[in-house]
């Protein structure tokens, strides 16, 4: 398998060979991206016998510095003058290079690396964007066509409209486990004596981290003398990986934890669907057959979040939560940047479960925002969901899909939509006994279970859990609940299905099931759901 860095370097080399004038190298790792651009230039020179005209990088302090030897950079005398616009000065320098050198040596390669210009040239920087476009046009129209390429390096770029037709976007993804092994952990293996098997395991655990973060973590492991204790080294690596993923601002990382599907009460149709597709998710021979996404829609407190965690545990993959409340930023352009960075981190951490709770909070009202930020984010996410080729299983939950854009439900977007309703008779029996067991109660008498099941019709899973805890509290510390305690606990809980809002949702869900807008997550109990509808006087 071609590593992301090698693939990006090869594609950059092809772009240089094809004389592309302006490239946006999109990456969250500036140093790695700059090194990739340098390697592409040098490989082009070595492989095609093209003369090296100049390879230079720009900084806001020193201006352009040319590569004069291995790791040796020399000033070009282009440092920004005080009180002058450094970008305008840089563009003037490049214009002069085009006229004086690149234009006179069309068979020599001139490559200029421009870190953070994607941040400095914003959509409203009209004069700077126009000056850059005029430079690109001058490169394209000069005869004979010179070999001069500008490579903008950055995390994301809200490209000014006048430049969009002139920029080629090239992505450098985060490193996968094999790249981290080759660049970091194989070196550690040679120096410390840990087995290559342990080194590869650590590199797989580090997948999803930037290269520099993996290097720094390896140094921290060394400082704490943990190489001889691989389990502790792996735990430290996991903690730092969680921090790195949190830095996206919208993601939370959880290693497989909690209970498997067998510990989930009810929801048999969901569990069967997931178990039947586990092998398809794990296989790599036919990626198009991997399950991609499900929507869990239904009553609050009925197990949507709980079963998502159970699926991650069942499949032995991490769960990455897309934190909806953090998705949008008050800073213009940062929201799109966060979204892009988050998606790259999700890909790099594959295989995983991507979980988005209450998806309507993120995308309700798309198209109505004046800034267009939500609409662009929604479009970016939908395109990614449709096109990515990674072993990533997306689970979204919703209480009411009617507020979501209809294009989210286009055929093929979700493999299946499950409607999750209050647990039926059999499920309440199962949930009550599992929750009692979880709280260290002895097995409940059958007559107590039958009584509780009868009295809790319409209760959600969360309300059944609350019922068990409340009965334990009423019994007192160190005592078991009696029938009187169970009755007291029942009297203190008013099930939410009786509220007008939940009754309205219940009617919507029943209509969706009737129209084929989803499958019931639980086994059918004839007449049960209809019995929850409260007749209006």
XYZ file of N, CA, C and O in Angstrom, residues 27 29 56 63 88 159 257 277 333 354 449 469 505 525:
56
model
N -2.735 20.639 4.489
C -2.263 19.748 5.537
C -2.293 20.472 6.871
O -2.105 21.684 6.935
N -0.101 19.689 9.092
C 1.283 19.536 9.546
C 2.209 20.329 8.624
O 2.631 19.831 7.589
N 12.879 27.660 -2.888
C 12.907 28.637 -1.797
C 11.623 28.560 -0.995
O 10.564 28.168 -1.508
N 11.548 36.726 4.709
C 11.243 36.714 3.289
C 11.583 35.354 2.700
O 11.369 34.319 3.342
N 2.726 41.613 -0.392
C 2.948 42.405 -1.612
C 4.433 42.382 -1.976
O 4.799 42.217 -3.154
N -10.664 30.115 -0.479
C -10.002 30.683 -1.658
C -10.828 31.842 -2.218
O -12.029 31.694 -2.473
N -14.859 0.427 24.880
C -15.137 0.348 26.311
C -16.600 0.011 26.519
O -17.405 0.059 25.600
N -23.349 -7.688 9.795
C -22.477 -6.874 8.941
C -21.058 -6.689 9.493
O -20.247 -6.009 8.884
N -14.334 31.463 8.708
C -13.382 30.574 8.062
C -12.888 29.459 8.959
O -12.469 28.418 8.476
N -17.868 6.468 13.974
C -18.052 7.917 14.079
C -19.473 8.158 14.566
O -20.440 7.750 13.914
N -40.818 -8.823 38.943
C -40.533 -8.410 37.565
C -41.841 -8.264 36.789
O -42.049 -7.273 36.072
N -32.708 2.480 40.378
C -31.868 3.248 41.304
C -32.700 3.860 42.429
O -32.289 3.858 43.597
N -44.493 13.317 18.756
C -43.418 12.518 18.154
C -43.877 11.078 17.913
O -43.557 10.480 16.888
N -44.483 -6.052 18.775
C -45.486 -6.542 19.730
C -46.820 -5.949 19.305
O -47.015 -4.728 19.369
